[in-house]
GROMACS .gro file of C-alpha atoms in nm:
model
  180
    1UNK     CA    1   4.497  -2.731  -6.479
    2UNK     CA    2   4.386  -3.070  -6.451
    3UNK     CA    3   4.593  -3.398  -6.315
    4UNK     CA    4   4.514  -3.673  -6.470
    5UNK     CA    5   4.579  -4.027  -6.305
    6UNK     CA    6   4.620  -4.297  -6.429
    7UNK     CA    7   4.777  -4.664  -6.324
    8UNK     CA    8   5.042  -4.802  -6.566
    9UNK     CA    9   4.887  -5.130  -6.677
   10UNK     CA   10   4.576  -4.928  -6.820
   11UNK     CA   11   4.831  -4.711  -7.057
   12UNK     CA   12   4.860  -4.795  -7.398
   13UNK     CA   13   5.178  -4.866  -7.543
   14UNK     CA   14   5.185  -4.516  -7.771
   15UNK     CA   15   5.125  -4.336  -7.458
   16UNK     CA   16   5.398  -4.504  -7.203
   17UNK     CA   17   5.644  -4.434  -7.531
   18UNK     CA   18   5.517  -4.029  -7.525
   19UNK     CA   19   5.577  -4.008  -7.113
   20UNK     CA   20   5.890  -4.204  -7.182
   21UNK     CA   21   6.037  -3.948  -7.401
   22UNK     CA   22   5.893  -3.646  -7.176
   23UNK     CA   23   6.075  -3.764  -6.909
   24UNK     CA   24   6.401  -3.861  -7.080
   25UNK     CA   25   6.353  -3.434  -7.246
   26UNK     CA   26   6.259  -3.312  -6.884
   27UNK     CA   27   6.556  -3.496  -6.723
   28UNK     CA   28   6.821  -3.382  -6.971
   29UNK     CA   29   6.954  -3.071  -6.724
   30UNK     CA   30   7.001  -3.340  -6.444
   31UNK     CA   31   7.396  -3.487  -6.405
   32UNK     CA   32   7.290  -3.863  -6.513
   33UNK     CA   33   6.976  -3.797  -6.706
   34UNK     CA   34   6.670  -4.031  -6.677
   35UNK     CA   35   6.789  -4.377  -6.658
   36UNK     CA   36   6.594  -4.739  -6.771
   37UNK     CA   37   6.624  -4.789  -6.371
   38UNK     CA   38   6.458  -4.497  -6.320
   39UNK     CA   39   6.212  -4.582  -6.575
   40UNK     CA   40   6.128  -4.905  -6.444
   41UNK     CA   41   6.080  -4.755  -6.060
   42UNK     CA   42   5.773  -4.547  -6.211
   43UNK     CA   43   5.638  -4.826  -6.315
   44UNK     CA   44   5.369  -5.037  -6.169
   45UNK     CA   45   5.196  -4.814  -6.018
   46UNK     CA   46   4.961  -4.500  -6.039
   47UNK     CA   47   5.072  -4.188  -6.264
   48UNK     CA   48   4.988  -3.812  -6.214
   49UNK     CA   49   4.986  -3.654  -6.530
   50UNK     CA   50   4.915  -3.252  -6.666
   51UNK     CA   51   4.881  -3.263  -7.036
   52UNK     CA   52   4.864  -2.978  -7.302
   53UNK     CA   53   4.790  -3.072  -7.630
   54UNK     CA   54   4.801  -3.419  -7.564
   55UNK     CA   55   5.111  -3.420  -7.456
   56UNK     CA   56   5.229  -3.477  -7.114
   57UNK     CA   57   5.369  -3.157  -6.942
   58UNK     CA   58   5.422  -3.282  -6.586
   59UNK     CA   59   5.426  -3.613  -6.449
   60UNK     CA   60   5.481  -3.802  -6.070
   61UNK     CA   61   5.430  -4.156  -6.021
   62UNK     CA   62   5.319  -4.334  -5.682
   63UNK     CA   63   5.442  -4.703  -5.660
   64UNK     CA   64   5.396  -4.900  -5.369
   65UNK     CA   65   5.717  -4.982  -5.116
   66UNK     CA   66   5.770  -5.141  -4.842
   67UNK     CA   67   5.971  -4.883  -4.550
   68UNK     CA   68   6.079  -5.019  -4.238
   69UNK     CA   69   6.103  -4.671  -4.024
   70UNK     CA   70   6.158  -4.642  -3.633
   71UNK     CA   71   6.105  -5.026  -3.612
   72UNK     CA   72   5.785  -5.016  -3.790
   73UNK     CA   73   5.735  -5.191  -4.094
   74UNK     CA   74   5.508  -4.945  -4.324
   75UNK     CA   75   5.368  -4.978  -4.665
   76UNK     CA   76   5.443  -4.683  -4.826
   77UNK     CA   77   5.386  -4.504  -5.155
   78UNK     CA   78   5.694  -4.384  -5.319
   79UNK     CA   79   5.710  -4.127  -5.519
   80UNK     CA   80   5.927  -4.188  -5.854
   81UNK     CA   81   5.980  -3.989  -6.173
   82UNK     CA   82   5.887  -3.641  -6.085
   83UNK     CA   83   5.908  -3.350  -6.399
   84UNK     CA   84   5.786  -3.113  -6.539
   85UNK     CA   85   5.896  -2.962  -6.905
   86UNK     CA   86   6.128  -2.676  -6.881
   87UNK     CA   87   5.895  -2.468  -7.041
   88UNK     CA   88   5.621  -2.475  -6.769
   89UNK     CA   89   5.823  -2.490  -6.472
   90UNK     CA   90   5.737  -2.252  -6.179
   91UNK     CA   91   5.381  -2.209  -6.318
   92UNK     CA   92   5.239  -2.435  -6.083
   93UNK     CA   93   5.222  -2.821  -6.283
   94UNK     CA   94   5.465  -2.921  -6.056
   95UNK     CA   95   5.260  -2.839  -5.758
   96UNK     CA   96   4.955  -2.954  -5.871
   97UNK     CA   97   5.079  -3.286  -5.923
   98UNK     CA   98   5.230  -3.288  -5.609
   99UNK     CA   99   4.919  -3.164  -5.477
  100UNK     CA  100   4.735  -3.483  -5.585
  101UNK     CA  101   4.982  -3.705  -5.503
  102UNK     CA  102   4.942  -3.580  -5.153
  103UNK     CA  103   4.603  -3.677  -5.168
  104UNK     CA  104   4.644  -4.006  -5.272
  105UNK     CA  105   4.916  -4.165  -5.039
  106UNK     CA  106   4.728  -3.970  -4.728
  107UNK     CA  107   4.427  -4.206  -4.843
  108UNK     CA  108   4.608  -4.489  -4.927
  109UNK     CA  109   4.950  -4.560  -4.726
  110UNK     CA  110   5.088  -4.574  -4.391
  111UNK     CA  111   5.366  -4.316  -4.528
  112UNK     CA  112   5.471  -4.159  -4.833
  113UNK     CA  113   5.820  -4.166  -4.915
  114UNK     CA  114   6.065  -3.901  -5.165
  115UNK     CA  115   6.358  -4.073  -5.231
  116UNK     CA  116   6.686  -3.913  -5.344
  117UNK     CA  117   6.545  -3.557  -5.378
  118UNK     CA  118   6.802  -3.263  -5.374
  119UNK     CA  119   6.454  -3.054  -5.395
  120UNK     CA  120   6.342  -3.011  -5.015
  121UNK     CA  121   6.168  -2.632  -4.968
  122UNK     CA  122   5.972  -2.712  -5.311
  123UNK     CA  123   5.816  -3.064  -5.129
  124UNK     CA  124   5.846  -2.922  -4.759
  125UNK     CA  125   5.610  -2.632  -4.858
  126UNK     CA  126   5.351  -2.941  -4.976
  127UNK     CA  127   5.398  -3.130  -4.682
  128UNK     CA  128   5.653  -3.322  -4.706
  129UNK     CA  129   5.960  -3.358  -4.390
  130UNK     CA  130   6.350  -3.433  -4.440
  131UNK     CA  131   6.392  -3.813  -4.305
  132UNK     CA  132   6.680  -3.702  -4.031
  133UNK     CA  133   6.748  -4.036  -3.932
  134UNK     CA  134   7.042  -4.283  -4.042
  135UNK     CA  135   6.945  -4.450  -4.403
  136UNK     CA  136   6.982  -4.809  -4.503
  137UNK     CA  137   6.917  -5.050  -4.760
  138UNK     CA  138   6.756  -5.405  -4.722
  139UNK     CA  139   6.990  -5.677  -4.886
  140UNK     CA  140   6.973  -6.020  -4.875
  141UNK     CA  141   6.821  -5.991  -4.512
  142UNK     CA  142   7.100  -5.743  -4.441
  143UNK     CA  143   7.117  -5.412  -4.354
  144UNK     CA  144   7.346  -5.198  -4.570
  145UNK     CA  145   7.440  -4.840  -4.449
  146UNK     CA  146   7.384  -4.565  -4.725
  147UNK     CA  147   7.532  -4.253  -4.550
  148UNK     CA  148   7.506  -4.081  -4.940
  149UNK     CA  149   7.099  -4.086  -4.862
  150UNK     CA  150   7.129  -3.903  -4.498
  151UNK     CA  151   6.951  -3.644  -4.541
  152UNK     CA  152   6.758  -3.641  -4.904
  153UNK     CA  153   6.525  -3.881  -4.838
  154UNK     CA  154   6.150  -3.712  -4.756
  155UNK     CA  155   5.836  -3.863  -4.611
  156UNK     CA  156   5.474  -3.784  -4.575
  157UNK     CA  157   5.284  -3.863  -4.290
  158UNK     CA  158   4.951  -3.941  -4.285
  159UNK     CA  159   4.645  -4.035  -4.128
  160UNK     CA  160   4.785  -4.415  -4.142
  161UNK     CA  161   5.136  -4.339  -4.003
  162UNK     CA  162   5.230  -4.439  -3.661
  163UNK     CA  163   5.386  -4.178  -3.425
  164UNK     CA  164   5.740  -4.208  -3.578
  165UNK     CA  165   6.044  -4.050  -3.471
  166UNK     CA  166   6.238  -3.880  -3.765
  167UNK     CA  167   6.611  -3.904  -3.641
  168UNK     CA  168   6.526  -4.285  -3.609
  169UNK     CA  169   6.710  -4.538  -3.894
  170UNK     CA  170   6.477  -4.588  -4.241
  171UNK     CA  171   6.575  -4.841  -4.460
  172UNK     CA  172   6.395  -4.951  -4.846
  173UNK     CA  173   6.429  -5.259  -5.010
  174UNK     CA  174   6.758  -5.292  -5.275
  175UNK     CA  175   6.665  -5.178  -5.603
  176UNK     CA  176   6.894  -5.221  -5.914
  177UNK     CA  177   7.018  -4.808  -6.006
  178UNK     CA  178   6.933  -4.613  -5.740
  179UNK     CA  179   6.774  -4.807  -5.400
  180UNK     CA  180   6.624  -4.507  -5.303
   0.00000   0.00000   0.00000
């Protein structure tokens, strides 16, 4: 199984369409689908993708944030649009993408972050730990409380992170559709 990556602005326009679609298809069993928000989060960034056929199979995108955690300002890489086709799950694309990803923020970031993930022993078991800590969103140099996000937000420390304390507030930048 091989991940491909690959950054957005070197993906042709008949290609974006194809992982467009896959992810709109992989999406459909999820309450509000795959949204043009969360399109444009995956965007901008670098793309892991497993393809069969030449089509993509599994996908996670990296895009860089910037996370204030336990009074630290960090420059994180957030993970964003995160499938794989019902027709290969549990045969390990997920993982492998997740696997790479891994790689690449422990390289590249002080911190990766999951956002909004109802999915924690699937990402725990790759690395990832449950943000225990209050969450907030940054808003016109405001912070705005987002109790909703206690709890399903997941980061990934690495060899850049400071020592950070977990149960401490984390707060993201606003974001039109979902902030984290």
């Amino acid at each position: 199984m091989t991940v491909r990556t690959v950054r957005t602005r070197d993906l042709p326009p008949d290609e974006l369409a194809a992982l467009r679609s896959f992810l709109e298809e992989a999406w459909l069993d999820e309450p509000e689908g795959f949204s043009q928000e969360d399109w444009e989060h995956a965007l901008g960034g670098l793309h892991f993708v497993i393809e069969e056929d030449g089509r993509p199979v599994a996908h996670a995108a990296v895009v860089e944030r910037t996370i204030h955690a336990d009074g630290h300002e960090l420059r994180a890489g957030c993970v964003e649009a995160v499938a794989t086709a019902p027709a290969r799950r549990c045969r390990g694309h997920g993982s492998a993408v997740m696997r790479e990803v891994g790689r690449y923020i422990d390289g590249s970031f002080e911190l990766g972050a999951l956002l909004s993930t109802g999915q924690h022993a699937f990402y725990e078991r790759l690395g990832w730990r449950v943000w225990r800590g209050p969450t907030f969103v940054r808003l016109g140099g405001e912070l705005v409380r987002t109790p909703d996000d206690d709890g399903s937000v997941l980061v990934r420390l690495t060899p850049l992170s400071p020592e950070l304390d977990l149960t401490a507030p984390i707060s993201c930048d606003w974001r039109p559709g979902d902030a984290w």
